[in-house]
Amino acid sequence: MHKVCVLELFTFKNVRSFSSIGGGEASHLVQFIRSSTHGEPINVTKWVSWYQSSNICKAAFGELLKDQMKFIELVKELVELASGFSVANIFPSIKILHVLSGLRSRILKVHKNVDAIVEDVINEHKKNIASCKKGNGAFGGEDLIDVLLR
């Protein structure tokens, strides 16, 4: 994976296209903040997090991530579930704790939803490759999925 990223994904041309993704998303963020100044407080942390996640999604998946907000929320939920405290992690040999906590089933449920979104993106990329479209990236170049499908 490291070799693929260095030789294919992080070329000078691709890195330049990633910077244009960031610029476009930054202008969306500024427009949102400007349009929502009616004296109401704005959760800057939420929108900066959205900005970062959006940049990562566009660099990795291109413009094809239709459920981007849902995907970002699911990944956040998955991180919260996986990083939280669980008695089953302290006593991994006691298998019943995994069942009683319900954490594993919740993680698997969220993982299934994330997997469905990523599977749709991969299938859309395969369809575009089969129809000879030039790149699925944010600006017509290759993204991470295109590189990995080669």
XYZ file of N, CA and C in Angstrom:
450
model
N 0.824 -1.190 0.000
C 0.000 0.000 0.000
C 0.870 1.257 0.000
N 1.941 1.236 0.792
C 2.845 2.381 0.852
C 3.432 2.664 -0.528
N 3.868 1.615 -1.210
C 4.470 1.764 -2.533
C 3.464 2.339 -3.526
N 2.239 1.845 -3.480
C 1.189 2.342 -4.376
C 0.943 3.824 -4.120
N 0.861 4.206 -2.856
C 0.614 5.612 -2.529
C 1.750 6.506 -3.003
N 2.983 6.092 -2.763
C 4.130 6.922 -3.129
C 4.276 7.031 -4.641
N 4.170 5.903 -5.341
C 4.422 5.902 -6.783
C 3.230 6.345 -7.622
N 2.028 6.120 -7.151
C 0.850 6.384 -7.968
C 0.010 7.559 -7.479
N -0.253 7.596 -6.206
C -1.231 8.556 -5.699
C -0.625 9.916 -5.379
N 0.560 9.940 -4.802
C 1.153 11.202 -4.372
C 2.149 11.749 -5.378
N 1.820 11.646 -6.649
C 2.649 12.268 -7.677
C 2.410 13.775 -7.626
N 3.307 14.520 -8.238
C 3.199 15.982 -8.220
C 1.866 16.441 -8.800
N 1.457 15.822 -9.895
C 0.199 16.192 -10.566
C -1.006 15.936 -9.652
N -1.030 14.777 -9.008
C -2.155 14.449 -8.127
C -2.200 15.350 -6.897
N -1.052 15.625 -6.320
C -1.011 16.485 -5.135
C -1.514 17.884 -5.489
N -1.167 18.386 -6.676
C -1.683 19.690 -7.117
C -3.198 19.664 -7.257
N -3.735 18.544 -7.767
C -5.194 18.464 -7.909
C -5.868 18.384 -6.537
N -5.199 17.789 -5.542
C -5.756 17.740 -4.192
C -5.854 19.143 -3.599
N -4.886 20.005 -3.910
C -4.938 21.361 -3.365
C -6.125 22.130 -3.926
N -6.498 21.854 -5.168
C -7.674 22.529 -5.725
C -8.956 22.022 -5.072
N -8.957 20.763 -4.630
C -10.105 20.237 -3.882
C -10.272 21.033 -2.597
N -9.162 21.232 -1.891
C -9.206 21.973 -0.631
C -9.683 23.401 -0.813
N -9.260 24.035 -1.905
C -9.694 25.404 -2.171
C -11.183 25.494 -2.419
N -11.709 24.554 -3.171
C -13.150 24.538 -3.451
C -13.963 24.312 -2.200
N -13.518 23.383 -1.370
C -14.235 23.111 -0.126
C -14.113 24.275 0.848
N -12.960 24.952 0.846
C -12.785 26.111 1.729
C -13.752 27.224 1.343
N -13.949 27.424 0.037
C -14.892 28.467 -0.379
C -16.322 28.098 0.016
N -16.672 26.795 -0.045
C -17.992 26.361 0.422
C -18.156 26.643 1.916
N -17.099 26.374 2.678
C -17.145 26.607 4.124
C -17.334 28.092 4.430
N -16.572 28.941 3.746
C -16.681 30.388 3.964
C -18.066 30.888 3.565
N -18.593 30.400 2.437
C -19.941 30.803 2.006
C -20.990 30.393 3.034
N -20.847 29.192 3.584
C -21.810 28.741 4.594
C -21.763 29.639 5.822
N -20.562 29.922 6.299
C -20.420 30.763 7.496
C -20.964 32.164 7.219
N -20.669 32.692 6.047
C -21.146 34.028 5.680
C -22.675 34.071 5.591
N -23.280 33.021 5.041
C -24.735 33.019 4.853
C -25.499 32.746 6.148
N -24.845 32.186 7.136
C -25.562 31.840 8.365
C -25.250 32.786 9.518
N -24.863 33.999 9.220
C -24.577 34.967 10.282
C -25.806 35.825 10.544
N -26.753 35.263 11.248
C -27.961 35.982 11.645
C -27.940 36.225 13.149
N -26.762 36.368 13.708
C -26.649 36.552 15.139
C -26.665 35.246 15.915
N -26.767 34.125 15.200
C -26.788 32.814 15.849
C -25.359 32.278 15.950
N -25.070 31.563 17.019
C -23.733 30.961 17.115
C -23.574 29.820 16.105
N -22.358 29.644 15.629
C -22.046 28.589 14.663
C -21.082 27.619 15.327
N -21.345 26.338 15.179
C -20.455 25.311 15.704
C -19.282 25.159 14.733
N -18.219 25.924 14.973
C -17.068 25.943 14.076
C -16.378 24.581 14.050
N -16.314 23.911 15.186
C -15.678 22.593 15.246
C -16.356 21.623 14.298
N -17.670 21.633 14.299
C -18.434 20.735 13.422
C -18.124 21.012 11.956
N -18.086 22.284 11.563
C -17.903 22.620 10.157
C -16.454 22.459 9.706
N -15.491 22.691 10.576
C -14.091 22.431 10.217
C -13.872 20.928 10.078
N -14.492 20.153 10.952
C -14.427 18.693 10.842
C -15.055 18.231 9.534
N -16.195 18.816 9.178
C -16.843 18.488 7.911
C -15.934 18.832 6.733
N -15.270 19.989 6.809
C -14.352 20.436 5.762
C -13.222 19.430 5.561
N -12.612 19.004 6.653
C -11.522 18.030 6.561
C -12.018 16.702 6.009
N -13.133 16.228 6.509
C -13.689 14.956 6.050
C -14.080 15.020 4.585
N -14.622 16.133 4.171
C -15.022 16.307 2.779
C -13.810 16.275 1.856
N -12.730 16.921 2.264
C -11.497 16.890 1.467
C -10.965 15.472 1.330
N -10.964 14.738 2.419
C -10.466 13.362 2.389
C -11.348 12.497 1.498
N -12.661 12.656 1.610
C -13.587 11.871 0.774
C -13.390 12.161 -0.701
N -13.239 13.438 -1.054
C -13.066 13.777 -2.467
C -11.736 13.281 -3.007
N -10.687 13.321 -2.199
C -9.392 12.823 -2.658
C -9.411 11.307 -2.809
N -10.096 10.621 -1.910
C -10.108 9.157 -1.941
C -11.136 8.600 -2.908
N -12.335 9.181 -2.925
C -13.441 8.607 -3.688
C -13.839 9.425 -4.899
N -13.320 10.628 -5.051
C -13.721 11.476 -6.161
C -15.079 12.099 -5.897
N -15.743 12.476 -6.966
C -17.054 13.125 -6.852
C -18.183 12.115 -6.723
N -17.874 10.833 -6.649
C -18.890 9.794 -6.726
C -19.523 9.425 -5.391
N -19.119 10.050 -4.316
C -19.669 9.708 -3.008
C -20.974 10.469 -2.804
N -22.074 9.824 -3.165
C -23.394 10.463 -3.106
C -23.852 10.659 -1.663
N -23.542 9.719 -0.805
C -23.966 9.765 0.596
C -22.835 10.254 1.490
N -22.193 11.342 1.091
C -21.004 11.803 1.800
C -21.291 12.146 3.257
N -22.350 12.881 3.522
C -22.658 13.251 4.909
C -22.969 12.013 5.741
N -23.721 11.081 5.176
C -24.033 9.839 5.885
C -22.747 9.059 6.149
N -21.860 8.993 5.146
C -20.600 8.281 5.291
C -19.758 8.892 6.403
N -19.651 10.206 6.419
C -18.853 10.891 7.440
C -19.428 10.626 8.830
N -20.747 10.695 8.962
C -21.385 10.426 10.255
C -21.161 8.981 10.696
N -21.245 8.031 9.753
C -21.022 6.623 10.096
C -19.583 6.377 10.539
N -18.629 6.998 9.863
C -17.222 6.829 10.251
C -16.983 7.429 11.633
N -17.579 8.594 11.904
C -17.453 9.190 13.244
C -18.031 8.256 14.307
N -19.206 7.694 14.011
C -19.841 6.774 14.958
C -18.978 5.538 15.176
N -18.396 5.030 14.104
C -17.532 3.854 14.198
C -16.306 4.141 15.057
N -15.713 5.310 14.879
C -14.550 5.695 15.687
C -14.945 5.829 17.156
N -16.094 6.439 17.427
C -16.554 6.585 18.813
C -16.809 5.232 19.460
N -17.439 4.318 18.721
C -17.713 2.988 19.268
C -16.425 2.211 19.520
N -15.502 2.285 18.590
C -14.269 1.508 18.711
C -13.311 2.082 19.750
N -13.398 3.380 20.002
C -12.455 3.983 20.943
C -13.006 4.095 22.357
N -14.241 3.727 22.547
C -14.856 3.831 23.868
C -14.420 2.718 24.809
N -14.771 2.872 26.071
C -14.446 1.883 27.096
C -15.384 0.691 26.981
N -14.810 -0.501 27.115
C -15.608 -1.721 27.098
C -14.996 -2.727 28.063
N -15.822 -3.261 28.941
C -15.360 -4.271 29.896
C -14.866 -5.505 29.142
N -15.466 -5.793 28.004
C -15.069 -6.960 27.213
C -13.629 -6.841 26.725
N -13.122 -5.626 26.561
C -11.727 -5.449 26.154
C -10.763 -5.713 27.305
N -11.218 -5.507 28.526
C -10.365 -5.759 29.686
C -10.253 -7.261 29.948
N -11.355 -7.972 29.743
C -11.387 -9.424 29.943
C -11.781 -10.117 28.633
N -10.883 -10.141 27.650
C -11.249 -10.698 26.339
C -11.525 -12.201 26.361
N -11.017 -12.911 27.364
C -11.244 -14.360 27.406
C -12.660 -14.717 27.857
N -13.350 -13.788 28.489
C -14.734 -14.032 28.915
C -15.649 -13.618 27.761
N -15.972 -14.580 26.919
C -16.693 -14.318 25.670
C -18.098 -13.756 25.883
N -18.724 -14.085 26.991
C -20.094 -13.634 27.227
C -20.164 -12.113 27.373
N -19.076 -11.484 27.818
C -19.063 -10.032 27.961
C -19.230 -9.330 26.615
N -18.684 -9.936 25.557
C -18.831 -9.354 24.220
C -20.301 -9.328 23.807
N -21.016 -10.390 24.159
C -22.438 -10.483 23.807
C -23.265 -9.538 24.674
N -22.974 -9.525 25.971
C -23.754 -8.704 26.897
C -23.586 -7.205 26.651
N -22.395 -6.791 26.281
C -22.171 -5.355 26.076
C -22.889 -4.836 24.831
N -23.058 -5.679 23.834
C -23.730 -5.266 22.602
C -22.878 -4.387 21.711
N -21.658 -4.090 22.152
C -20.782 -3.207 21.395
C -20.393 -3.819 20.057
N -20.059 -5.091 20.089
C -19.640 -5.762 18.854
C -20.748 -5.729 17.803
N -21.982 -5.980 18.212
C -23.088 -5.979 17.245
C -23.337 -4.576 16.690
N -23.183 -3.539 17.527
C -23.352 -2.165 17.035
C -22.245 -1.794 16.059
N -21.005 -2.209 16.377
C -19.887 -1.935 15.473
C -20.098 -2.647 14.143
N -20.539 -3.895 14.192
C -20.775 -4.643 12.954
C -21.898 -4.023 12.124
N -22.916 -3.496 12.783
C -24.025 -2.853 12.072
C -23.541 -1.596 11.344
N -22.771 -0.761 12.037
C -22.240 0.456 11.418
C -21.269 0.091 10.303
N -20.432 -0.920 10.549
C -19.481 -1.368 9.533
C -20.207 -1.826 8.273
N -21.315 -2.512 8.444
C -22.103 -2.983 7.295
C -22.610 -1.795 6.469
N -23.058 -0.746 7.135
C -23.532 0.448 6.429
C -22.401 1.168 5.694
N -21.236 1.297 6.346
C -20.073 1.915 5.705
C -19.647 1.082 4.505
N -19.626 -0.229 4.692
C -19.222 -1.132 3.619
C -20.150 -1.012 2.412
N -21.439 -0.838 2.643
C -22.396 -0.695 1.536
C -22.112 0.571 0.729
N -21.799 1.661 1.410
C -21.491 2.914 0.711
C -20.212 2.769 -0.100
N -19.171 2.192 0.497
C -17.899 2.020 -0.211
C -18.067 1.062 -1.386
N -18.859 0.023 -1.207
C -19.120 -0.927 -2.296
C -19.801 -0.232 -3.471
N -20.743 0.668 -3.183
C -21.393 1.439 -4.250
C -20.387 2.302 -5.005
N -19.472 2.927 -4.264
C -18.446 3.767 -4.889
C -17.554 2.924 -5.791
N -17.139 1.763 -5.310
C -16.275 0.884 -6.107
C -16.999 0.425 -7.361
N -18.254 0.044 -7.234
C -19.025 -0.389 -8.407
C -19.189 0.741 -9.414
N -19.410 1.959 -8.934
C -19.533 3.118 -9.830
C -18.213 3.384 -10.547
N -17.100 3.250 -9.838
C -15.786 3.416 -10.462
C -15.563 2.347 -11.529
N -15.916 1.106 -11.216
C -15.757 0.027 -12.197
C -16.593 0.299 -13.440
N -17.815 0.799 -13.233
C -18.694 1.118 -14.358
C -18.074 2.214 -15.230
N -17.521 3.239 -14.592
C -16.890 4.330 -15.340
C -15.644 3.863 -16.080
N -14.887 2.977 -15.462
C -13.696 2.436 -16.125
C -14.109 1.604 -17.332
N -15.160 0.797 -17.176
C -15.642 -0.037 -18.281
C -16.171 0.807 -19.439
N -16.739 1.973 -19.137
C -17.259 2.839 -20.200
C -16.202 3.825 -20.694
N -14.947 3.589 -20.310
C -13.780 4.362 -20.775
C -13.818 5.832 -20.375
N -14.434 6.149 -19.256
C -14.374 7.522 -18.751
C -12.981 7.765 -18.195
N -12.505 8.982 -18.341
C -11.149 9.315 -17.912
C -11.143 9.770 -16.461
N -10.869 8.890 -15.555
C -10.702 9.237 -14.143
C -11.995 9.586 -13.435
N -12.072 9.211 -12.188
C -13.241 9.480 -11.358
C -12.964 10.543 -10.312
N -11.752 11.091 -10.319
C -11.364 12.050 -9.291
C -12.186 13.318 -9.345
N -11.934 14.172 -8.383
C -12.725 15.395 -8.250
C -12.636 16.277 -9.489
N -11.521 16.252 -10.199
C -11.370 17.079 -11.394
C -10.977 16.240 -12.599
N -11.475 15.027 -12.665
C -11.236 14.173 -13.820
C -9.978 13.329 -13.735
N -9.150 13.546 -12.730
C -7.949 12.737 -12.563
C -8.268 11.452 -11.823
N -7.219 10.738 -11.460
C -7.420 9.495 -10.717
C -7.499 9.780 -9.226
N -8.321 9.009 -8.554
C -8.381 9.075 -7.104
C -7.868 7.748 -6.544
N -7.948 7.582 -5.244
C -7.415 6.386 -4.593
C -8.070 5.113 -5.115
N -9.380 5.126 -5.309
C -10.094 3.935 -5.789
C -9.621 3.558 -7.190
N -9.442 4.552 -8.072
C -8.954 4.267 -9.426
C -7.589 3.593 -9.386
N -6.704 4.113 -8.549
C -5.352 3.552 -8.447
C -5.405 2.122 -7.931
N -6.222 1.860 -6.929
C -6.300 0.517 -6.357
C -7.000 -0.471 -7.283
N -7.877 0.011 -8.156
C -8.565 -0.886 -9.091
C -7.696 -1.274 -10.283
N -6.613 -0.545 -10.521
C -5.723 -0.905 -11.639
C -5.044 -2.206 -11.408
